[in-house]
Amino acid sequence: MNKLNLRKYGIIVTLIIVAFLFQSCLVSRCQRPQIMGYIYDESTKTPIENCKVGESLTNAMGYFNLKEMRYSQFTFVGYEAPPLHVNETIYKEGYEKKSIDLHNPFGGGMRKGAVHKADTIYLKKKVVPVLN
C-alpha cells in the first residue's frame, strides 16, 4: 500500500512539473510596438495629409498610428527574448523617402500594449532638376 501511494504522488508531482513547463513554452512576442506620430513638411511646417507610413495613411492633421503587431513563439523557461528590429517606410509623392527605425536588443519581450511615440517627423520636398 505504501508503494502505491508513493507512485501516485510521484505521478502527480511529475504532471504538475510538466504542466508548469508547458505553460511557459508558448509566449507572445512583440513584432512591432504601436507607433504614433505626425508627419510635417520641413519648409512650411504644415501637416502632410495622405502620407504613407507603413501600412497606414496620415490624416488631415498629419497624424498616423501603426497598430501593435505580435506573434506567438514556442520557447523554454529562461530563454531571452529576441531582438526587435522595426523599419517602417514613410513615403509621399514629391517628398524624399524616410523611415522609422527602431532597435531594442530585448524588444521581443515587450509587454502587450507597448507604444513608441515617434513625435513629429519632417519630410523634405524633392528637388526637381530644371532643364535648359
Coordinates of N, CA, C and O in Angstrom, one line a residue, residues 12 14-16 38 62 66 82 105 108 116 122 128-129:
I12 N 1.6 12.5 -9.7 CA 1.0 13.8 -9.6 C 2.1 14.9 -9.6 O 1.9 15.9 -10.3
T14 N 5.0 14.8 -11.0 CA 5.5 14.9 -12.4 C 4.6 15.6 -13.3 O 5.0 16.4 -14.1
L15 N 3.3 15.4 -13.2 CA 2.3 16.1 -14.0 C 2.3 17.6 -13.7 O 2.1 18.4 -14.6
I16 N 2.4 17.9 -12.5 CA 2.4 19.3 -12.1 C 3.6 20.0 -12.7 O 3.6 21.1 -13.2
Y38 N 3.4 62.4 -36.0 CA 2.9 63.3 -37.0 C 4.0 63.5 -38.1 O 5.2 63.4 -37.9
G62 N -1.9 65.3 -40.2 CA -0.6 64.7 -40.4 C -0.3 63.5 -39.4 O 0.8 63.0 -39.3
L66 N 0.3 53.3 -36.2 CA 0.5 52.0 -36.7 C 0.2 51.0 -35.5 O 0.7 51.2 -34.4
P82 N 14.0 37.6 -28.3 CA 14.8 38.0 -29.4 C 14.8 39.5 -29.6 O 14.0 40.2 -29.1
P105 N 17.5 45.4 -28.2 CA 18.1 44.1 -28.1 C 17.2 43.0 -27.4 O 17.3 41.9 -27.6
G108 N 11.6 41.9 -28.2 CA 10.6 40.9 -28.5 C 9.9 40.6 -27.2 O 8.8 40.0 -27.2
H116 N 5.4 53.3 -29.0 CA 6.5 54.1 -29.3 C 6.0 55.4 -29.9 O 5.3 55.4 -30.9
Y122 N 9.7 65.3 -40.0 CA 9.7 66.3 -41.1 C 10.2 65.7 -42.4 O 11.3 65.1 -42.4
V128 N 13.4 69.2 -58.0 CA 13.2 68.8 -59.4 C 14.2 69.5 -60.2 O 14.2 70.8 -60.2
P129 N 15.0 68.8 -61.0 CA 16.0 69.5 -61.8 C 15.3 70.2 -63.0 O 14.4 69.7 -63.6

